[in-house]
Every structure is written in C-alpha cells, then in structure tokens.
C-alpha cells in the first residue's frame, strides 16, 4: 500500500463494460492470433543477410529477442495478427531503459482522468513539484516547456518524442510505483515491474514520491497530491536478473554480476502487446483507461519527429534530428526519411549495453501494416556500468538493417 501523510485519496472505482454485437451470424470480435509463434521466418531472414548474420550466429551472447507481427484486415474490418518470434523468452531479462516511458505516460493520463470528474484539471494545467525526501528535487518552472510552465502534457511529449529522462522521472513521481504495479497486474503483465526513476536513488528512495500541486489560471492550487511512500516489498519477477560478470559501483569494479532485481522489468512480449493494444484497441483484452483524444495524443507523440513537437526549444534544436529515436530502420543515422509515406510509431531503450525498439510500421500507400520489436545486448566485456558498449558498431546497425529487411519483406508480399 501507499501511505500518505495527509488524507488518503479515495479509491478509484473502474468499471469496464464489454459488449459483443453479432451481425447476421458472421461477425466475430477482432482478436489476436492465438496460434503458436514460429521462428522459421525470422531465422531465415537473419541467416540469409550478411548484415544480420554476425549477431544471429551469436544469439546467446547478444541475448537477442525479436517479435514480428503481420497485420491483416478481413472484409468486416476485423484485425488479425500472425506472430513470428525469434529466441523469445519472458525469463530472459533485459533492462528496458526508456521503454517504460510509454506505460508510465499512459498511466499518468489514466490517473489524471480519474481526478478530472471532481476537479477542473487537465494535462495542460500548470503544476509544481515539491521535494519531500532524499534523492528528490523540486520543480517550479520548466525551461524546455511552453512558457516555462511545467505540465503533464509537456512531460509526456518530451518523454515520448525525444526520450527525455527527467520527464520520465516526473511522470513516475506523479503516477507512483503502486499504481504502476496495480495496472500492470490488471493487464496480465505479471512479470513486469516499474519501480525506479532514472537516477541514483536507492530502492527505498524510489518508493518515496514527491508532492504535486495543480494550479488554475489564477495561480490558485486546485489540487495537491501529497508525498507518498509505497511500502510493498519488491519481489523479483524473474528468477535470474543478473547481467555480466562484473559491474561498476561507486567508481569501483565489483567482481560479480549486476543484479537488476530492484530495477524495472518489462518482457519484450509485454511491451509488444502494449503497443498493439494502443494502435488497435479492438484486440486488447485489457483496454487502457483513456479516451479517444488522449489516445490520439499518445499516438502523435510516438510518431512525431522532433521538429513536429509543440515545444519550440525541441522543434528548433537541430541535435534532435528527424530519426532521433527510430532505431529500427534508421539506427543512429541522421538522415532525411527515405519514404514520406512511412510512419513509425515507436518507443526505444538504450542503457547498460541493451538496445531495444518497439515499433509499429504503417504505409497505407503500399499496404504496409506490421509490428516489429527487438532487443539485443552489446557488451562484449561483460562489465556492466562502465559505459563501454558496442552500440555504434553492432547495436544500431543491426536494428537499422533488421527494420529495413522486414519492411522490404512486407513490400515483396504485397506483390503477390
């Protein structure tokens, strides 16, 4: 439970009603393809391409996992997915890094929405954040936001468009680890956990979250969320969350693996399904508690280029180039998009030698419609935390070429 120094917030009663309409006996609700996933297609694509072969030959060392979901639409508009996987395992831990920015952004909208019926606050409302415990910092202005106003909307935009870490920390502090775990459990993601900021805070400090104040246009506090402490015990979701043979701690090399038991965890299949549920709500068995407008805002933030951001300091900053967070298809290349009709909705992760990308590709002109998720480990030294990784030489080129090869495979299929 989360303990509040002030009066505890009323519990949110969530009622989800499902209705199924049968038309002439022919209509069936859209659903995910439940057939057993297969490795053969991806194995063939990996083994027959020189640019991918080195990683493919060293799958275990690179802890490589891939999911590819082809999308088809029947004559009634129902969505069907054909899933292909390579070396997929819920129990093969990888550090999700910035991938968790997507669920926390959505959970922030959900939590705010639950307050809205009683309070006149929105994602555009000005906020301030207090410092109430060690390893916390306060916020009264945000130099990278519109008019320097800290708002949840700006934090979500920055987290999803340019993968800003401080913005994630603020969203995490608003949502809190208890709400994250509650919603992940409700969605059936029993091996996922979101329990840390991106900071040097320890596990106890990460259970303490700051107070938030929401203001009206007259500068009056409309709502104050008090500081909280979540006292639930973190139970490692996987049996083995240790990486490497040694790791850095306080500037020294420790001759043992780094244990991620108290860190964030989000299996690749869960993140893949999370994005599918956002793109195609009809196939999601545990829908998000957001409305159409909020969903469209998240989708825009996932697909927008930095120069399409409403925040001018991001829009005009050339260091945030067009493909800044498109690892699949572009890697780390700063180049003009190859196809104006191709739209990519995605979230990426990069930390501790792990590179990951969860992406949806759409090109309506060419009939392209598929999901591709991948993670690989690029740390041949097996020293975790020294920041010497093969991102540039192995990771980014692999993800770039994997995205292009699967995209071209989709194009070839449209010819038949």
Short mmCIF file of C-alpha atoms in Angstrom, two decimals:
data_model
loop_
_atom_site.label_atom_id
_atom_site.label_comp_id
_atom_site.label_asym_id
_atom_site.label_seq_id
_atom_site.Cartn_x
_atom_site.Cartn_y
_atom_site.Cartn_z
CA UNK A 1 0.00 0.00 0.00
CA UNK A 2 0.99 3.64 -0.47
CA UNK A 3 1.00 5.66 2.73
CA UNK A 4 0.10 9.36 2.57
CA UNK A 5 0.93 11.83 5.36
CA UNK A 6 -2.37 13.54 4.58
CA UNK A 7 -5.79 12.08 3.94
CA UNK A 8 -5.59 9.11 1.61
CA UNK A 9 -7.17 9.63 -1.80
CA UNK A 10 -10.49 7.97 -2.45
CA UNK A 11 -10.19 4.66 -4.22
CA UNK A 12 -10.90 4.78 -7.91
CA UNK A 13 -13.69 2.51 -8.98
CA UNK A 14 -13.13 1.41 -12.53
CA UNK A 15 -15.98 -0.20 -14.38
CA UNK A 16 -15.23 -1.64 -17.81
CA UNK A 17 -18.15 -2.84 -19.84
CA UNK A 18 -17.63 -5.15 -22.79
CA UNK A 19 -20.35 -5.54 -25.40
CA UNK A 20 -20.24 -8.00 -28.27
CA UNK A 21 -22.58 -7.49 -31.22
CA UNK A 22 -23.33 -10.39 -33.55
CA UNK A 23 -24.36 -9.35 -37.04
CA UNK A 24 -26.11 -11.98 -39.18
CA UNK A 25 -24.03 -14.67 -37.51
CA UNK A 26 -20.94 -13.62 -39.46
CA UNK A 27 -19.27 -11.04 -37.26
CA UNK A 28 -16.74 -12.07 -34.66
CA UNK A 29 -14.91 -9.64 -32.38
CA UNK A 30 -11.39 -8.74 -33.52
CA UNK A 31 -8.77 -10.63 -31.55
CA UNK A 32 -5.12 -11.52 -31.57
CA UNK A 33 -3.99 -14.59 -33.45
CA UNK A 34 -3.50 -17.20 -30.74
CA UNK A 35 -1.64 -19.73 -32.87
CA UNK A 36 1.75 -20.81 -31.59
CA UNK A 37 4.51 -18.40 -32.67
CA UNK A 38 7.11 -19.68 -35.09
CA UNK A 39 10.81 -18.98 -35.51
CA UNK A 40 11.31 -20.15 -39.09
CA UNK A 41 10.63 -16.90 -40.97
CA UNK A 42 12.80 -14.70 -38.76
CA UNK A 43 15.51 -17.35 -38.63
CA UNK A 44 15.56 -17.35 -42.43
CA UNK A 45 15.71 -13.55 -42.68
CA UNK A 46 18.53 -13.36 -40.14
CA UNK A 47 20.63 -16.18 -41.53
CA UNK A 48 20.39 -15.06 -45.16
CA UNK A 49 21.53 -11.47 -44.69
CA UNK A 50 25.19 -10.65 -44.18
CA UNK A 51 24.48 -7.54 -42.15
CA UNK A 52 22.50 -9.55 -39.59
CA UNK A 53 24.44 -12.80 -39.63
CA UNK A 54 27.11 -11.95 -37.06
CA UNK A 55 24.56 -11.17 -34.36
CA UNK A 56 22.43 -14.17 -35.43
CA UNK A 57 25.43 -16.50 -35.04
CA UNK A 58 25.96 -15.15 -31.52
CA UNK A 59 22.34 -15.03 -30.41
CA UNK A 60 23.07 -16.12 -26.84
CA UNK A 61 25.89 -13.63 -26.27
CA UNK A 62 23.73 -10.82 -27.62
CA UNK A 63 20.64 -12.00 -25.71
CA UNK A 64 18.76 -11.33 -28.95
CA UNK A 65 14.95 -11.41 -28.97
CA UNK A 66 12.64 -10.45 -31.85
CA UNK A 67 8.86 -10.35 -32.38
CA UNK A 68 7.29 -9.66 -35.77
CA UNK A 69 3.50 -9.40 -36.13
CA UNK A 70 1.95 -9.18 -39.57
CA UNK A 71 -1.44 -7.43 -39.66
CA UNK A 72 -4.34 -8.37 -41.92
CA UNK A 73 -7.83 -6.89 -42.14
CA UNK A 74 -10.79 -9.01 -43.24
CA UNK A 75 -13.81 -7.78 -45.20
CA UNK A 76 -15.60 -6.87 -41.97
CA UNK A 77 -12.69 -4.70 -40.81
CA UNK A 78 -11.53 -7.15 -38.16
CA UNK A 79 -7.84 -7.21 -37.30
CA UNK A 80 -5.89 -10.46 -37.33
CA UNK A 81 -2.24 -10.82 -36.33
CA UNK A 82 0.19 -13.50 -37.45
CA UNK A 83 3.05 -13.63 -34.97
CA UNK A 84 6.65 -14.68 -35.60
CA UNK A 85 9.29 -14.74 -32.88
CA UNK A 86 12.99 -15.41 -32.56
CA UNK A 87 14.59 -16.57 -29.30
CA UNK A 88 11.70 -15.08 -27.33
CA UNK A 89 11.60 -15.75 -23.59
CA UNK A 90 9.85 -13.93 -20.75
CA UNK A 91 12.57 -15.23 -18.44
CA UNK A 92 15.49 -13.78 -20.42
CA UNK A 93 15.98 -10.50 -18.60
CA UNK A 94 16.95 -7.30 -20.36
CA UNK A 95 17.00 -3.81 -18.93
CA UNK A 96 14.05 -1.97 -20.58
CA UNK A 97 15.50 1.51 -20.00
CA UNK A 98 13.30 4.11 -21.74
CA UNK A 99 10.69 1.60 -22.91
CA UNK A 100 8.86 2.17 -19.62
CA UNK A 101 8.22 5.79 -20.63
CA UNK A 102 5.25 4.61 -22.69
CA UNK A 103 3.30 2.79 -19.97
CA UNK A 104 4.08 5.48 -17.38
CA UNK A 105 2.85 8.19 -19.79
CA UNK A 106 -0.43 6.36 -20.28
CA UNK A 107 -0.79 5.64 -16.56
CA UNK A 108 -0.32 9.37 -15.88
CA UNK A 109 -3.25 10.13 -18.19
CA UNK A 110 -5.33 7.44 -16.51
CA UNK A 111 -4.63 8.75 -13.02
CA UNK A 112 -5.34 12.35 -14.00
CA UNK A 113 -8.55 11.30 -15.75
CA UNK A 114 -9.78 9.69 -12.53
CA UNK A 115 -9.39 13.06 -10.79
CA UNK A 116 -10.99 15.14 -13.56
CA UNK A 117 -14.70 14.48 -12.81
CA UNK A 118 -14.28 16.24 -9.46
CA UNK A 119 -11.54 18.72 -10.31
CA UNK A 120 -11.10 21.13 -13.20
CA UNK A 121 -7.58 19.98 -14.05
CA UNK A 122 -6.17 18.78 -17.37
CA UNK A 123 -2.82 17.76 -18.81
CA UNK A 124 -2.32 21.47 -19.66
CA UNK A 125 -2.73 22.61 -16.06
CA UNK A 126 0.36 24.19 -14.52
CA UNK A 127 1.98 22.05 -11.85
CA UNK A 128 4.73 22.40 -9.27
CA UNK A 129 6.57 19.53 -7.63
CA UNK A 130 7.93 19.51 -4.10
CA UNK A 131 11.00 17.84 -2.63
CA UNK A 132 9.90 15.78 0.35
CA UNK A 133 12.55 13.10 0.79
CA UNK A 134 16.17 12.36 -0.04
CA UNK A 135 17.03 11.98 -3.73
CA UNK A 136 14.13 14.23 -4.72
CA UNK A 137 14.19 17.63 -6.40
CA UNK A 138 11.55 20.32 -6.68
CA UNK A 139 10.16 21.96 -9.82
CA UNK A 140 8.57 25.39 -10.17
CA UNK A 141 9.41 26.02 -13.84
CA UNK A 142 10.44 24.01 -16.89
CA UNK A 143 12.78 25.76 -19.32
CA UNK A 144 12.12 23.22 -22.07
CA UNK A 145 8.34 23.62 -21.94
CA UNK A 146 5.93 26.13 -23.45
CA UNK A 147 6.14 29.40 -21.48
CA UNK A 148 8.32 27.51 -18.94
CA UNK A 149 5.14 26.00 -17.50
CA UNK A 150 5.59 22.52 -16.06
CA UNK A 151 2.64 20.41 -17.25
CA UNK A 152 1.96 16.72 -17.61
CA UNK A 153 1.40 17.27 -21.33
CA UNK A 154 4.89 18.68 -21.80
CA UNK A 155 6.47 15.92 -19.73
CA UNK A 156 4.72 13.24 -21.80
CA UNK A 157 5.67 14.96 -25.06
CA UNK A 158 9.33 15.18 -24.06
CA UNK A 159 9.43 11.63 -22.72
CA UNK A 160 7.99 10.11 -25.89
CA UNK A 161 9.33 12.40 -28.66
CA UNK A 162 12.94 12.91 -27.51
CA UNK A 163 13.09 10.25 -24.75
CA UNK A 164 13.82 12.81 -22.03
CA UNK A 165 14.78 11.09 -18.76
CA UNK A 166 13.86 13.90 -16.37
CA UNK A 167 10.36 13.96 -17.84
CA UNK A 168 10.01 10.24 -17.14
CA UNK A 169 11.11 10.82 -13.54
CA UNK A 170 8.37 13.43 -13.07
CA UNK A 171 5.71 11.19 -14.56
CA UNK A 172 6.89 8.30 -12.38
CA UNK A 173 6.64 10.54 -9.31
CA UNK A 174 3.07 11.54 -10.21
CA UNK A 175 1.88 8.03 -11.00
CA UNK A 176 3.79 6.19 -8.26
CA UNK A 177 5.02 2.59 -8.26
CA UNK A 178 1.87 1.23 -6.60
CA UNK A 179 -0.40 2.44 -9.41
CA UNK A 180 2.06 1.08 -11.98
CA UNK A 181 2.05 -2.36 -10.39
CA UNK A 182 -1.72 -2.36 -9.97
CA UNK A 183 -2.33 -1.59 -13.64
CA UNK A 184 0.35 -3.99 -14.91
CA UNK A 185 -1.24 -6.76 -12.87
CA UNK A 186 -4.72 -5.91 -14.17
CA UNK A 187 -3.39 -6.07 -17.73
CA UNK A 188 -1.92 -9.52 -17.17
CA UNK A 189 1.73 -8.45 -17.16
CA UNK A 190 2.76 -10.39 -14.08
CA UNK A 191 6.48 -10.30 -14.88
CA UNK A 192 6.65 -6.55 -15.50
CA UNK A 193 7.57 -4.04 -12.83
CA UNK A 194 8.15 -0.27 -12.81
CA UNK A 195 9.76 0.64 -9.51
CA UNK A 196 12.56 3.13 -10.23
CA UNK A 197 13.32 6.59 -11.50
CA UNK A 198 16.23 7.12 -13.90
CA UNK A 199 18.57 8.35 -11.20
CA UNK A 200 20.97 7.21 -8.50
CA UNK A 201 18.14 6.86 -5.97
CA UNK A 202 18.22 3.63 -3.98
CA UNK A 203 15.30 1.20 -3.77
CA UNK A 204 13.82 2.88 -0.66
CA UNK A 205 14.09 6.38 -2.15
CA UNK A 206 12.35 5.16 -5.30
CA UNK A 207 9.39 4.10 -3.16
CA UNK A 208 9.03 7.71 -1.94
CA UNK A 209 7.30 10.06 -4.38
CA UNK A 210 7.02 13.84 -4.31
CA UNK A 211 4.00 16.04 -3.67
CA UNK A 212 2.35 17.60 -6.76
CA UNK A 213 0.36 20.84 -6.91
CA UNK A 214 -2.07 21.62 -9.75
CA UNK A 215 -3.00 25.27 -10.40
CA UNK A 216 -5.86 27.12 -12.08
CA UNK A 217 -5.32 30.11 -14.38
CA UNK A 218 -5.44 32.46 -11.40
CA UNK A 219 -2.47 30.69 -9.85
CA UNK A 220 -4.51 29.06 -7.10
CA UNK A 221 -3.84 25.46 -6.05
CA UNK A 222 -6.78 23.35 -7.24
CA UNK A 223 -5.42 20.03 -6.06
CA UNK A 224 -2.46 18.79 -4.05
CA UNK A 225 -1.30 15.20 -4.28
CA UNK A 226 0.67 14.65 -1.08
CA UNK A 227 4.03 12.91 -0.89
CA UNK A 228 3.69 9.16 -0.61
CA UNK A 229 5.61 6.11 0.47
CA UNK A 230 4.78 2.75 -1.08
CA UNK A 231 5.75 0.09 1.41
CA UNK A 232 5.16 -3.03 -0.65
CA UNK A 233 8.01 -5.50 -0.92
CA UNK A 234 9.63 -5.72 -4.35
CA UNK A 235 9.61 -9.36 -5.38
CA UNK A 236 11.91 -10.04 -8.34
CA UNK A 237 9.61 -11.04 -11.22
CA UNK A 238 12.26 -13.29 -12.82
CA UNK A 239 14.45 -15.95 -11.25
CA UNK A 240 17.64 -14.58 -12.80
CA UNK A 241 18.04 -10.84 -13.24
CA UNK A 242 21.84 -10.76 -13.05
CA UNK A 243 23.83 -9.43 -16.02
CA UNK A 244 27.57 -9.52 -16.79
CA UNK A 245 30.48 -11.00 -14.89
CA UNK A 246 31.37 -7.75 -13.07
CA UNK A 247 29.94 -4.28 -12.59
CA UNK A 248 30.79 -0.73 -11.57
CA UNK A 249 29.62 0.55 -8.20
CA UNK A 250 30.71 3.84 -6.64
CA UNK A 251 33.53 4.10 -9.18
CA UNK A 252 34.94 0.63 -8.47
CA UNK A 253 34.69 -2.65 -10.37
CA UNK A 254 32.91 -5.33 -8.34
CA UNK A 255 33.78 -8.88 -9.38
CA UNK A 256 30.19 -10.11 -9.60
CA UNK A 257 27.25 -9.66 -11.99
CA UNK A 258 24.99 -6.64 -11.63
CA UNK A 259 21.72 -7.67 -10.01
CA UNK A 260 18.68 -5.91 -11.54
CA UNK A 261 16.19 -7.44 -9.08
CA UNK A 262 15.19 -3.98 -7.78
CA UNK A 263 15.16 -2.38 -11.23
CA UNK A 264 12.47 -2.00 -13.86
CA UNK A 265 11.50 -5.09 -15.81
CA UNK A 266 9.26 -5.35 -18.88
CA UNK A 267 9.44 -8.54 -21.01
CA UNK A 268 9.57 -7.93 -24.75
CA UNK A 269 6.26 -9.71 -25.42
CA UNK A 270 4.52 -7.48 -22.87
CA UNK A 271 5.85 -4.30 -24.47
CA UNK A 272 4.95 -5.60 -27.93
CA UNK A 273 1.39 -6.35 -26.79
CA UNK A 274 1.22 -2.96 -25.04
CA UNK A 275 1.86 -1.15 -28.32
CA UNK A 276 -0.57 -3.39 -30.22
CA UNK A 277 -3.29 -2.52 -27.71
CA UNK A 278 -2.62 1.18 -28.24
CA UNK A 279 -2.64 1.00 -32.05
CA UNK A 280 -5.54 -1.45 -32.26
CA UNK A 281 -7.69 -1.16 -29.10
CA UNK A 282 -10.08 -3.78 -30.51
CA UNK A 283 -7.52 -6.56 -29.99
CA UNK A 284 -6.54 -5.55 -26.46
CA UNK A 285 -8.07 -7.71 -23.76
CA UNK A 286 -7.24 -5.13 -21.06
CA UNK A 287 -8.02 -1.71 -22.54
CA UNK A 288 -6.34 1.46 -21.37
CA UNK A 289 -8.45 3.79 -19.23
CA UNK A 290 -8.07 6.77 -21.56
CA UNK A 291 -10.41 8.38 -24.07
CA UNK A 292 -10.03 8.83 -27.83
CA UNK A 293 -8.46 12.29 -27.57
CA UNK A 294 -5.88 11.10 -25.05
CA UNK A 295 -5.07 8.05 -27.16
CA UNK A 296 -4.54 10.27 -30.21
CA UNK A 297 -2.19 12.49 -28.18
CA UNK A 298 -0.08 9.46 -27.21
CA UNK A 299 -0.04 8.19 -30.80
CA UNK A 300 1.05 11.59 -32.09
CA UNK A 301 3.85 11.71 -29.50
CA UNK A 302 5.04 8.23 -30.50
CA UNK A 303 5.19 9.06 -34.22
CA UNK A 304 6.12 12.77 -34.20
CA UNK A 305 9.52 13.91 -35.36
CA UNK A 306 11.24 16.40 -33.01
CA UNK A 307 10.53 19.22 -35.47
CA UNK A 308 6.82 18.40 -35.15
CA UNK A 309 6.88 18.93 -31.38
CA UNK A 310 4.81 21.80 -29.99
CA UNK A 311 7.68 22.77 -27.69
CA UNK A 312 9.78 25.32 -29.63
CA UNK A 313 13.07 24.53 -27.88
CA UNK A 314 12.78 20.96 -29.13
CA UNK A 315 11.35 21.88 -32.51
CA UNK A 316 14.24 24.26 -33.24
CA UNK A 317 17.06 22.18 -31.73
CA UNK A 318 18.94 20.52 -34.61
CA UNK A 319 20.56 17.98 -32.27
CA UNK A 320 17.12 16.33 -32.20
CA UNK A 321 17.13 15.18 -35.82
CA UNK A 322 14.23 13.54 -37.69
CA UNK A 323 15.11 9.92 -36.90
CA UNK A 324 16.33 10.61 -33.38
CA UNK A 325 14.50 7.63 -31.88
CA UNK A 326 13.93 5.34 -34.88
CA UNK A 327 16.48 2.59 -34.19
CA UNK A 328 14.63 0.05 -36.29
CA UNK A 329 15.02 1.24 -39.91
CA UNK A 330 17.41 4.18 -39.24
CA UNK A 331 19.71 3.06 -36.42
CA UNK A 332 21.57 6.18 -35.23
CA UNK A 333 21.69 7.80 -38.68
CA UNK A 334 20.91 11.49 -39.02
CA UNK A 335 19.42 11.43 -42.48
CA UNK A 336 16.30 12.53 -44.26
CA UNK A 337 13.46 9.98 -44.03
CA UNK A 338 13.59 7.67 -47.04
CA UNK A 339 9.84 7.47 -47.54
CA UNK A 340 7.39 10.25 -46.70
CA UNK A 341 4.55 7.73 -46.67
CA UNK A 342 6.15 5.56 -43.99
CA UNK A 343 5.01 6.34 -40.47
CA UNK A 344 6.66 4.70 -37.46
CA UNK A 345 5.08 4.69 -34.00
CA UNK A 346 7.69 3.51 -31.52
CA UNK A 347 9.46 3.65 -28.18
CA UNK A 348 13.15 2.84 -27.67
CA UNK A 349 15.53 1.86 -24.88
CA UNK A 350 19.30 2.27 -24.52
CA UNK A 351 21.23 1.51 -21.33
CA UNK A 352 23.70 -0.92 -19.74
CA UNK A 353 24.58 -2.24 -23.22
CA UNK A 354 20.97 -3.09 -24.13
CA UNK A 355 19.33 -1.58 -27.21
CA UNK A 356 15.61 -2.08 -27.80
CA UNK A 357 12.87 -0.76 -30.04
CA UNK A 358 9.12 -1.49 -30.00
CA UNK A 359 7.67 -0.24 -33.29
CA UNK A 360 4.59 -0.18 -35.50
CA UNK A 361 5.19 0.46 -39.21
CA UNK A 362 2.44 1.87 -41.41
CA UNK A 363 2.49 2.83 -45.09
CA UNK A 364 -1.06 2.98 -46.41
CA UNK A 365 0.08 3.71 -49.97
CA UNK A 366 1.94 0.39 -50.15
CA UNK A 367 -0.33 -1.62 -47.87
CA UNK A 368 2.31 -1.93 -45.13
CA UNK A 369 0.98 -2.66 -41.64
CA UNK A 370 3.12 -4.55 -39.12
CA UNK A 371 4.69 -4.56 -35.66
CA UNK A 372 8.37 -5.27 -35.03
CA UNK A 373 10.08 -5.41 -31.64
CA UNK A 374 13.67 -6.31 -30.89
CA UNK A 375 16.29 -6.18 -28.15
CA UNK A 376 19.97 -7.06 -28.18
CA UNK A 377 22.90 -6.78 -25.79
CA UNK A 378 26.11 -5.11 -26.95
CA UNK A 379 28.58 -5.52 -24.13
CA UNK A 380 31.34 -7.97 -25.08
CA UNK A 381 33.43 -7.07 -22.00
CA UNK A 382 30.56 -8.13 -19.70
CA UNK A 383 31.47 -5.24 -17.39
CA UNK A 384 28.14 -3.60 -16.62
CA UNK A 385 28.11 0.13 -15.95
CA UNK A 386 31.45 1.15 -17.49
CA UNK A 387 29.65 2.79 -20.44
CA UNK A 388 31.85 0.96 -22.94
CA UNK A 389 29.35 -0.73 -25.22
CA UNK A 390 29.13 -1.62 -28.92
CA UNK A 391 26.06 0.48 -29.66
CA UNK A 392 27.54 2.18 -32.73
CA UNK A 393 29.39 -0.80 -34.21
CA UNK A 394 26.89 -3.60 -33.55
CA UNK A 395 23.61 -2.46 -31.99
CA UNK A 396 22.41 0.41 -34.15
CA UNK A 397 23.49 -1.17 -37.48
CA UNK A 398 21.72 -4.41 -36.57
CA UNK A 399 18.43 -2.74 -35.65
CA UNK A 400 18.59 -0.49 -38.72
CA UNK A 401 19.10 -3.42 -41.09
CA UNK A 402 16.57 -5.64 -39.32
CA UNK A 403 13.88 -2.99 -39.77
CA UNK A 404 14.74 -2.47 -43.43
CA UNK A 405 14.83 -6.21 -44.20
CA UNK A 406 11.45 -6.87 -42.58
CA UNK A 407 9.98 -3.79 -44.28
CA UNK A 408 11.24 -4.96 -47.69
CA UNK A 409 9.85 -8.43 -46.97
CA UNK A 410 6.46 -6.81 -46.39
CA UNK A 411 6.78 -4.90 -49.66
CA UNK A 412 7.56 -8.14 -51.50
CA UNK A 413 4.47 -9.79 -50.03
CA UNK A 414 2.26 -7.04 -51.42
CA UNK A 415 3.32 -8.05 -54.93
CA UNK A 416 1.70 -11.48 -54.67
#
